Coordinates of C-alpha atoms and ligand atoms in Angstrom, one line a residue:
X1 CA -21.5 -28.3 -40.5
X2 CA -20.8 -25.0 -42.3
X3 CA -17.8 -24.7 -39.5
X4 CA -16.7 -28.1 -40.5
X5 CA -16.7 -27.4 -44.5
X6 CA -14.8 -23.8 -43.3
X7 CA -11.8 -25.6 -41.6
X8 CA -11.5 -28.1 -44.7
X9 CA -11.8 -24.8 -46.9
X10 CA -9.1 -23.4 -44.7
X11 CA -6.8 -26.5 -44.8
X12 CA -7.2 -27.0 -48.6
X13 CA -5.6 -23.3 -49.0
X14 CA -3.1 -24.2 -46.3
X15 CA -1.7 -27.6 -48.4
X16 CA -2.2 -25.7 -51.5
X17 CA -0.3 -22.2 -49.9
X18 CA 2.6 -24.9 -48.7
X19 CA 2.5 -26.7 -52.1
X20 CA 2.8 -23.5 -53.9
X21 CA 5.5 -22.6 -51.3
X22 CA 7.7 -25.8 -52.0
X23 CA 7.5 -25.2 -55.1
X24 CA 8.8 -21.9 -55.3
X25 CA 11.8 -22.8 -52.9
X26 CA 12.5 -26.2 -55.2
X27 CA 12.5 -23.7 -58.3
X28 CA 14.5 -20.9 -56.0
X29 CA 17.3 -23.8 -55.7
X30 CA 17.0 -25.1 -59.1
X31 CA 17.6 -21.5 -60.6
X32 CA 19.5 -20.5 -58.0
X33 CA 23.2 -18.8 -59.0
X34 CA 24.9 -21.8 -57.9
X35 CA 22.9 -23.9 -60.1
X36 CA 22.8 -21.8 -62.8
X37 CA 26.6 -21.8 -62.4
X38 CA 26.9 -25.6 -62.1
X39 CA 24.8 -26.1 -65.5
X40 CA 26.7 -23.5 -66.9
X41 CA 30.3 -25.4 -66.5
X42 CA 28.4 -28.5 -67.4
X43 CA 27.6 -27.2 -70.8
X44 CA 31.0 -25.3 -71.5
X45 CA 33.0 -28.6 -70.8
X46 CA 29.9 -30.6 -72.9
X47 CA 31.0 -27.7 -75.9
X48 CA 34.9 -28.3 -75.5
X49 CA 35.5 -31.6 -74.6
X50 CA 35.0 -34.0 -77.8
X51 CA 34.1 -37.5 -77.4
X52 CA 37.8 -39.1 -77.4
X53 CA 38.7 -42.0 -79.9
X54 CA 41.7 -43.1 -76.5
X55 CA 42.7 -40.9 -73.6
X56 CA 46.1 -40.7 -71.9
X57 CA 47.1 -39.7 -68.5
X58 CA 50.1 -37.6 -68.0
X59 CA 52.3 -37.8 -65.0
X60 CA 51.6 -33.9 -65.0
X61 CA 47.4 -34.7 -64.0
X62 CA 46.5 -33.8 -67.1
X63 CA 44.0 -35.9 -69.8
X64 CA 45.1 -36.1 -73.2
X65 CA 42.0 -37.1 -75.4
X66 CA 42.7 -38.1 -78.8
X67 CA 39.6 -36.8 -80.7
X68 CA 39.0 -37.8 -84.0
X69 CA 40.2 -35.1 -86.5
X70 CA 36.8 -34.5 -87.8
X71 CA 35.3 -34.1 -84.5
X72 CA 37.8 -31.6 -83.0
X73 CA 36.1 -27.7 -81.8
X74 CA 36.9 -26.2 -84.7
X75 CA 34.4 -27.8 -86.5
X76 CA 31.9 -26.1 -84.2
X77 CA 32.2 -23.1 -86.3
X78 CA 29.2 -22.5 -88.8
X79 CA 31.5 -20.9 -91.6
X80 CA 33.5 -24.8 -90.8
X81 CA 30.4 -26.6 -91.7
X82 CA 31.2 -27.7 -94.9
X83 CA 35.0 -27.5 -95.1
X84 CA 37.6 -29.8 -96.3
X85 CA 40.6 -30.5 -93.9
X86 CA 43.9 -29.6 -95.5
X87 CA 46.2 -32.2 -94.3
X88 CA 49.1 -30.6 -94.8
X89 CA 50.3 -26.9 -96.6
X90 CA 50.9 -26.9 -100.2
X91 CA 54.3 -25.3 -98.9
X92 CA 56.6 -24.1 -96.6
X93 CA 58.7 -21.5 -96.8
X94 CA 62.3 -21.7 -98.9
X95 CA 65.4 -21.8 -96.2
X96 CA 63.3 -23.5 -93.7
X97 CA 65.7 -26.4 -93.4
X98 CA 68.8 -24.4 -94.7
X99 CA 69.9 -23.7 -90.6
X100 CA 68.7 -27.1 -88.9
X101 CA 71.3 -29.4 -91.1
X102 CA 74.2 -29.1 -89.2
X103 CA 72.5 -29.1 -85.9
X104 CA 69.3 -31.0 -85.5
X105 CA 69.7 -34.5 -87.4
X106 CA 67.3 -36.2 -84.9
X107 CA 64.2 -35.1 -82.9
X108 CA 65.9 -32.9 -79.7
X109 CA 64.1 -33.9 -75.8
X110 CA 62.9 -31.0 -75.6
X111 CA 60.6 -31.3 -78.7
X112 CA 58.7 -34.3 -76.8
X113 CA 55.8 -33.8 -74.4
X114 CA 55.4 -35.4 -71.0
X115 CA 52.2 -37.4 -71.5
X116 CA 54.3 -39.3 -74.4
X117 CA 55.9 -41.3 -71.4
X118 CA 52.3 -42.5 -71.5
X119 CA 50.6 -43.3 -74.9
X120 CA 50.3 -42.3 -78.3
X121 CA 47.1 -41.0 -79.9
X122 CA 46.5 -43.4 -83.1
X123 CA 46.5 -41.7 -86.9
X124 CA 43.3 -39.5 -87.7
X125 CA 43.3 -38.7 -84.1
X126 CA 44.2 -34.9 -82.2
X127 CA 45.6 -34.8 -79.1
X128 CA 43.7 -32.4 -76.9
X129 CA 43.9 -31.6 -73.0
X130 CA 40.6 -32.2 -71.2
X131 CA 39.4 -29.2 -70.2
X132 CA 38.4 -29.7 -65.9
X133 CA 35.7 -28.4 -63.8
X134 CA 38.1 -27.1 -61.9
X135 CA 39.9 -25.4 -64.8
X136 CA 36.6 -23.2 -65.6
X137 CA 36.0 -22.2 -61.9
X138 CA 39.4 -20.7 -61.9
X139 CA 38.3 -18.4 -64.2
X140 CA 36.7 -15.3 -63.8
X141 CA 33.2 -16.5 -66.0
X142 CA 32.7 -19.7 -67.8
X143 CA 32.6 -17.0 -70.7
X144 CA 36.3 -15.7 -69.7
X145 CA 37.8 -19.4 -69.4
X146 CA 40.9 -19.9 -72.0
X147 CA 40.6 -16.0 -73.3
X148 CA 43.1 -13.4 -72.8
X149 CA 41.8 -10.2 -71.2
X150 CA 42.3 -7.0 -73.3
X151 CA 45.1 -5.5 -74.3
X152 CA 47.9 -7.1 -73.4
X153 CA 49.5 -6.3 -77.0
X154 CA 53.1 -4.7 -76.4
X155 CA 52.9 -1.7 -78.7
X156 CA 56.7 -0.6 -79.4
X157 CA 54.9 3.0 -81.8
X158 CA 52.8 4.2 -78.9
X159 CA 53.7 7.4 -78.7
X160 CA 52.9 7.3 -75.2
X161 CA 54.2 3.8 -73.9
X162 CA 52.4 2.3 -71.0
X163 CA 54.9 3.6 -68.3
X164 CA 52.3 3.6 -65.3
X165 CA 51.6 0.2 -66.2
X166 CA 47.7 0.5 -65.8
X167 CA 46.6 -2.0 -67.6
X168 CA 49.1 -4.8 -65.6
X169 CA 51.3 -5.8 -68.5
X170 CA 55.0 -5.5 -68.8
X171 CA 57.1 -6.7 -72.2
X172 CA 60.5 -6.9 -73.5
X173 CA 60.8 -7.4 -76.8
X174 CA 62.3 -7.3 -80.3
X175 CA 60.0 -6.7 -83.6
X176 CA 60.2 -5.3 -87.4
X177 CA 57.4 -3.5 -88.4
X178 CA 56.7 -1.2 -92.0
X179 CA 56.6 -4.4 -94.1
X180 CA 54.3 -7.3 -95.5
X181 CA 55.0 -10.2 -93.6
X182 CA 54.0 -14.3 -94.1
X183 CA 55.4 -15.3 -91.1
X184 CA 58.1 -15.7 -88.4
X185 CA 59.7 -18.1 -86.9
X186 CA 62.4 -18.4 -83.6
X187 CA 64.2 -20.6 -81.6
X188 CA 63.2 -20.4 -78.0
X189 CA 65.2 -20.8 -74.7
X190 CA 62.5 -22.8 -72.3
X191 CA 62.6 -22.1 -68.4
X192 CA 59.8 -22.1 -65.7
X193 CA 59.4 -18.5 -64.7
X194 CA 58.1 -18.1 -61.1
X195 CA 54.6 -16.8 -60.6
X196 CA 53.6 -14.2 -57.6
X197 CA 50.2 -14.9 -58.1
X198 CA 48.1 -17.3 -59.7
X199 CA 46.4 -14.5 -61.3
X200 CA 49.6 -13.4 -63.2
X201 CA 51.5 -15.6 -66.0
X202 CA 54.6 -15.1 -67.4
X203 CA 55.1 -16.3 -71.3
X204 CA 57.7 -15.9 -74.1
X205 CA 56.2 -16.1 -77.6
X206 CA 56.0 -14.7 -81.3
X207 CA 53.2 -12.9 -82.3
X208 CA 51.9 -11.8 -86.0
X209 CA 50.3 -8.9 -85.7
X210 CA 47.5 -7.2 -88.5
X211 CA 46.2 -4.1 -88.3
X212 CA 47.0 -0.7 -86.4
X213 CA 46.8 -0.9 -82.5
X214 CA 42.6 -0.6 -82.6
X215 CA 39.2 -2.3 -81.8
X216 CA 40.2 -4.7 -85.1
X217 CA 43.7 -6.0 -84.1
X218 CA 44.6 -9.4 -85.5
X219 CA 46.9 -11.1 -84.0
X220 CA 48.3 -14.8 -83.9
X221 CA 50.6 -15.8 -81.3
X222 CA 52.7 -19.0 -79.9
X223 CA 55.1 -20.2 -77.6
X224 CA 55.3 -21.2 -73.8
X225 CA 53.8 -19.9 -71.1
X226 CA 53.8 -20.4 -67.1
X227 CA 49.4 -19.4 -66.2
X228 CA 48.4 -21.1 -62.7
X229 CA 45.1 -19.7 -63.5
X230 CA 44.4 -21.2 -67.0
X231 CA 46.0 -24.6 -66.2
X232 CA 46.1 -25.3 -62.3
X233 CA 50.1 -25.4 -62.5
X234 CA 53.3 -23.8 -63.1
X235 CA 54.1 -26.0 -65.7
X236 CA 55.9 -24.6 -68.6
X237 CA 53.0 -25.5 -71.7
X238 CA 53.0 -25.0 -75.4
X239 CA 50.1 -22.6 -76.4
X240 CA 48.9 -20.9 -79.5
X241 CA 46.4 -17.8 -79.3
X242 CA 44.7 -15.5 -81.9
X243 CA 42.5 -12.5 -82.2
X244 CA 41.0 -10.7 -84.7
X245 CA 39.3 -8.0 -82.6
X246 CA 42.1 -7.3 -80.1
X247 CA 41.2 -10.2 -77.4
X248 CA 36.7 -8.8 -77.6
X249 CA 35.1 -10.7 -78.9
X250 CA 37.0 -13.8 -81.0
X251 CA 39.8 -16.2 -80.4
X252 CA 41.0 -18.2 -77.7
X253 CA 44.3 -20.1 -76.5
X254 CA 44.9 -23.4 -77.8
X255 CA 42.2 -25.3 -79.0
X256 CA 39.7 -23.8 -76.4
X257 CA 37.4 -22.4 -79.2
X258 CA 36.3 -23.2 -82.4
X259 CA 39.4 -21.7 -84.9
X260 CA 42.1 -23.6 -85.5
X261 CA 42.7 -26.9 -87.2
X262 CA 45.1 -29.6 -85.7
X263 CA 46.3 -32.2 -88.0
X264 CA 48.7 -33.6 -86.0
X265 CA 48.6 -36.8 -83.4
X266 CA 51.6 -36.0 -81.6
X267 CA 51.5 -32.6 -80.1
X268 CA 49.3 -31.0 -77.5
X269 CA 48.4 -27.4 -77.1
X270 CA 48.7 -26.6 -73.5
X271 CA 50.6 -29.7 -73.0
X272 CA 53.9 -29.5 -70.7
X273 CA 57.1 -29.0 -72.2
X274 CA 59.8 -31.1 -71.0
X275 CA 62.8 -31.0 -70.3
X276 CA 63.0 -27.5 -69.0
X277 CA 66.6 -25.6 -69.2
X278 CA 68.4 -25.0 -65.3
X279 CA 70.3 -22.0 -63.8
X280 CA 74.3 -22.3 -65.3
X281 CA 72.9 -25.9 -66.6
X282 CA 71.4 -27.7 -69.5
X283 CA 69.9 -25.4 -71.9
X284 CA 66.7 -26.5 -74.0
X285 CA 64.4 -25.2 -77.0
X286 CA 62.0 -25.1 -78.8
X287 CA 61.3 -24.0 -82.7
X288 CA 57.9 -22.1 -83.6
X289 CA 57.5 -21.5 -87.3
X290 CA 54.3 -19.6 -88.3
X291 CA 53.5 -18.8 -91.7
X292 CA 50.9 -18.0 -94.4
X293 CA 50.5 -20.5 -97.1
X294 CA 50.7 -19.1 -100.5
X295 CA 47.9 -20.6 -102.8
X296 CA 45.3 -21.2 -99.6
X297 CA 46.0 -18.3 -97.8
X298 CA 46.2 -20.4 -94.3
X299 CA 48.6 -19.5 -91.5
X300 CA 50.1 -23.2 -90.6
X301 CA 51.5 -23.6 -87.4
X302 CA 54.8 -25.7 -87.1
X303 CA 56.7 -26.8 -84.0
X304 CA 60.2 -28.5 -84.0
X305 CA 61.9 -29.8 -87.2
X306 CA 58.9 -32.6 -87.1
X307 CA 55.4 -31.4 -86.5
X308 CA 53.1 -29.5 -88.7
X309 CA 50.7 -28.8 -86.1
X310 CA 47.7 -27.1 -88.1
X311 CA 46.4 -24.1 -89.2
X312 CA 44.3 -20.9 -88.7
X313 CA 41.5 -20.7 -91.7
X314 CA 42.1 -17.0 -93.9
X315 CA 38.5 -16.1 -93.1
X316 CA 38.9 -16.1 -89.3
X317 CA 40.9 -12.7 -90.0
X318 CA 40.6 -9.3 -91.7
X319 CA 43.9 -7.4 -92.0
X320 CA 45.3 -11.2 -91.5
X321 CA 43.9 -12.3 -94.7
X322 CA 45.9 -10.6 -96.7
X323 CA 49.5 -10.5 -94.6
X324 CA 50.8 -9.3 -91.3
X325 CA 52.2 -5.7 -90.8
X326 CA 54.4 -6.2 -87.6
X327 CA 55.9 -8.9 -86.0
X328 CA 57.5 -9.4 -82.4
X329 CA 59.2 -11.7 -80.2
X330 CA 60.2 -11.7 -77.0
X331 CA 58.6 -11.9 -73.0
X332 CA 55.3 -10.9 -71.4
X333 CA 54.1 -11.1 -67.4
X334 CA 50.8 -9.8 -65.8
X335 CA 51.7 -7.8 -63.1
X336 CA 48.5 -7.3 -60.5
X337 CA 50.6 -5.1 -58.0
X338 CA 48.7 -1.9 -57.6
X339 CA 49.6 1.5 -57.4
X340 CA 53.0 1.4 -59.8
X341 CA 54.2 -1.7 -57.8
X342 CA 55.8 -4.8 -59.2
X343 CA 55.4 -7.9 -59.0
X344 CA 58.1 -10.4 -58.7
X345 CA 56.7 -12.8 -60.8
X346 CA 60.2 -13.6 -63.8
X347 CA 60.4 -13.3 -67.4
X348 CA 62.6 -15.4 -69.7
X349 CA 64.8 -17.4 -66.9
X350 CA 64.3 -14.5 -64.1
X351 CA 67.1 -13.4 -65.1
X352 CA 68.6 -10.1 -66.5
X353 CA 69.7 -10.6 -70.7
X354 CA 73.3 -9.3 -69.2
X355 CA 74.0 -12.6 -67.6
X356 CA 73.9 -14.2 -71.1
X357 CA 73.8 -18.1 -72.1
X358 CA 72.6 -20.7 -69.5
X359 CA 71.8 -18.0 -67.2
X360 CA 69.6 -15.6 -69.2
X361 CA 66.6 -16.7 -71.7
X362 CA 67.4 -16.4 -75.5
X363 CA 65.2 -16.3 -78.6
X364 CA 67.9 -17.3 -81.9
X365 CA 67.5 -17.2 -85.4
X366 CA 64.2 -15.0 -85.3
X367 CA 63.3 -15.0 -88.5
X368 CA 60.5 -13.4 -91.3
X369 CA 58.9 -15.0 -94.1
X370 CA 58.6 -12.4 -97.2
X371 CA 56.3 -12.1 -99.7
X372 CA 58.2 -14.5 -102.0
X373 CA 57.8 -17.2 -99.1
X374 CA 61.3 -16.7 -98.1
X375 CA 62.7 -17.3 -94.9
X376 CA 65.5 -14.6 -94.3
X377 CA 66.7 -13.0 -91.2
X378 CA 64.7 -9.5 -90.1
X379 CA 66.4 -6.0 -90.6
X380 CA 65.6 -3.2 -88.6
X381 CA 65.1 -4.7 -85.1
X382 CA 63.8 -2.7 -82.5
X383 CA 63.9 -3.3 -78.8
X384 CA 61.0 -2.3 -76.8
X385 CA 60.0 -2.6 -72.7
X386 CA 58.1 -0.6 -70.5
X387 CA 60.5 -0.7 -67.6
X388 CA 64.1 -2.4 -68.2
X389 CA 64.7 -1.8 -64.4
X390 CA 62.2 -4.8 -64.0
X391 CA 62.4 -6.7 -67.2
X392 CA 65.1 -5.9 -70.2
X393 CA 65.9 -7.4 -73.6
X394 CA 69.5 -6.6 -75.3
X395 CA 69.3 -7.8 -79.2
X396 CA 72.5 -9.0 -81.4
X397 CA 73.4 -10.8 -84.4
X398 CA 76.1 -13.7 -85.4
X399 CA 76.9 -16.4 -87.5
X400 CA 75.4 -19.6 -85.3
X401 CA 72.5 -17.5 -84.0
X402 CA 71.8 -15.4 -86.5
X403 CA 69.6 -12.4 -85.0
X404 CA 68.8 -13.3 -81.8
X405 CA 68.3 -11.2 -78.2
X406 CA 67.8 -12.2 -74.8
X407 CA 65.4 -11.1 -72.6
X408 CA 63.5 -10.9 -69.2
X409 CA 64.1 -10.2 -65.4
X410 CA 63.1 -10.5 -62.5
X411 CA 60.4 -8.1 -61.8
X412 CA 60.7 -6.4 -58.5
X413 CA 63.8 -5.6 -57.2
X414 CA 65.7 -2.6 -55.7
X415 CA 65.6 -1.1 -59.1
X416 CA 62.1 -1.8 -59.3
X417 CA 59.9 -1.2 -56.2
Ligands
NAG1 C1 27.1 -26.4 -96.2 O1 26.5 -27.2 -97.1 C2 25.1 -27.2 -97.0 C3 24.5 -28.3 -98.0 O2 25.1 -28.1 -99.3 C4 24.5 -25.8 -97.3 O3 23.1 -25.8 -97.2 C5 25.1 -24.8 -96.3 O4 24.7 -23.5 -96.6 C6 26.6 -24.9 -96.3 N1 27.1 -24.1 -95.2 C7 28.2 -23.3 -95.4 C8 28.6 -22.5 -94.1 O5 28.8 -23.1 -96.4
NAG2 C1 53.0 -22.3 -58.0 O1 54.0 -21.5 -57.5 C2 53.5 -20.6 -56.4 C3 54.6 -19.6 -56.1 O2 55.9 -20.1 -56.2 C4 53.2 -21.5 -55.2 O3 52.8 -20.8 -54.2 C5 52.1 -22.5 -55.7 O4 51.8 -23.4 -54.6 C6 52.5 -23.3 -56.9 N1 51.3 -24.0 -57.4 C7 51.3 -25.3 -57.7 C8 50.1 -25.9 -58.1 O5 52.4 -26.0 -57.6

């Protein structure tokens, strides 16, 4: 009998011990890195994709939601709680239309986006591109996804520029610093760079910059941009990106975090640009027009002739608050060749700026807006790049083009192991 009640004893602890056990593996798989990795993505794409009013399909793969315009990411920012969407600035800048009259009387192709072949979002909508599974596994953390990595700010006053190239990024470009400035716009050439890796990008943009080179760099930036690794392409896309703590801690591309405002229902950040221009063939661009309006203190965003795109709130910046102390144009790549190497990933066209129109990429009419909201060509351009050898920009200035430079290269070559 005692025997008996032993084995029952015995087989008790055994169910229990393998209950336990099943248990812990069940757990062990629920909390497992995979899982934890799978929950993770799940929650990031809950966070940044908004329940969509219509959604498009663009011959390129991507979605286009239209989210309603009160329900877009920014509003996911507590100091956005309360706040009143400005639909549109209480001004632009004086001049702005002064150099489009003769030439752009109508909307040019190259203003359009390739999911219009394919719908319209409706008024009080945004357009936004679905962020994919498969675009947050590409990145290095679900954290990391649609953020720049550090300091990848071309800084034309370091008194020691980045000639080793350590940090992987290589520049040409123009810029005016030692002034207040409210803003900048250009004209630029669009091409589609090739990529080495789909670790690198390759992207030609303006960017407002506030603040010395430090921890607290503000910095707004837009243009086009070639990144495998951010969009799952080479596609040439419209972005937008800002900073105000040198790429730590804040800001994001597009509308990837909660900051900037759309208002507009017919342009999407990261959406492809087409047409794009060809080798000794048709040449297309694009007109980015950032500025800081005067009574609300927002920088509004405009692309084209046409579209007012949005705006970054005052309080997202410090120095930026108040007005920008440098501003640059011109190309960036990543270069992940070690050891002094270069990539071959191209800037601009791939191209040398010595090859000139249709061949090389331009930026014309770079402009500044000054602290009487005037538009008005820049004086004192610089040139700056680490390595011309690999990647050059050659400014000028005349009557059709105003100030203007081209820029880029093709990375490595036999000037540039
Ligand atoms: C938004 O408004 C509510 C109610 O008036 C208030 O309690 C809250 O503090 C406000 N939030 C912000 C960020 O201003
Ligand atoms: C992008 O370009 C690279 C290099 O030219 C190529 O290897 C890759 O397959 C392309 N990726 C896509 C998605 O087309």
């Amino acid at each position: 009998m005692a025997a008996h009640v032993n084995v029952g004893r015995r087989l008790v602890a055994l169910v229990l011990a393998l209950a336990v056990c099943l248990s812990c593996a069940v757990a062990a798989r629920v909390g497992g890195p995979e899982e934890r990795q799978w929950l993770k993505v799940r929650r990031h794409l809950k966070r940044v994709n908004k329940p969509p009013v219509k959604s498009i399909k663009s011959p390129d793969g991507d979605i286009i939601d239209c989210v309603h315009v009160a329900h877009q990411p920014a509003f996911d920012h507590p100091l956005l709680m309360n706040h009143t969407i400005q639909t549109r600035p209480n001004f632009h800048p004086e001049g702005l239309y002064d150099d489009n009259k003769v030439a752009l009387k109508k909307k040019t192709p190259s203003e359009a986006q390739l999911w219009h072949q394919n719908g319209r979002c409706p008024e009080d909508t945004v357009p936004i591109r679905r962020t994919t599974r498969a675009d947050v596994l590409r990145a290095s953390s679900v954290k990391r996804y649609g953020r720049k990595k550090h300091k990848s700010i071309p800084n034309p006053l370091s008194v020691e520029p980045d000639l080793l190239n350590e940090n992987g990024h290589q520049h040409a470009i123009a810029y005016v610093e030692g002034d207040k400035y409210y803003g900048a716009k250009a004209t630029i050439n669009v091409w589609q760079p090739s990529i080495q890796q789909t670790n690198e990008f390759s992207l030609s943009q303006l960017w407002i910059l506030g603040g010395s080179f430090g921890e607290d760099l503000n910095s707004i930036e837009a243009g086009w941009q070639v990144s495998p690794d951010l969009y799952g392409d080479n596609n040439t896309r419209l972005f937008s990106y800002w900073t105000s703590d040198a790429y730590q801690a804040t800001g994001c591309y597009n509308l990837l975090c909660s900051g900037f405002i759309q208002v507009n229902n017919e342009i999407a950040m990261g959406a492809s640009i087409y047409p794009i221009s060809n080798y000794d063939g048709s040449q297309y661009d694009i007109s980015i027009l950032v500025w800081k309006d005067p009574t609300e203190g927002n920088w509004w965003m405009q692309f084209g002739k046409d579209y007012v795109l949005g705006y970054w709130p005052s309080f997202l910046f410090s120095y930026l608050a108040d007005s920008a102390s440098m501003i640059e144009w011109g190309g960036e790549v990543v270069n992940s060749e070690p050891d002094g190497e270069h990539t071959s990933t191209g800037m601009g066209s791939g191209h040398f700026p010595e090859e000139g129109y249709s061949k090389a990429s331009y930026f014309r009419n770079i402009q500044i807006v000054d602290g009487s909201n005037n538009l008005r060509p820049p004086t004192g351009v610089g040139a700056f790049t680490e390595q011309s050898n690999c990647y050059d920009v050659q400014n000028g200035n005349n009557g059709e083009w105003g100030q203007h430079f081209y820029y880029g290269g093709p990375g490595r070559n036999s000037n540039c192991p």
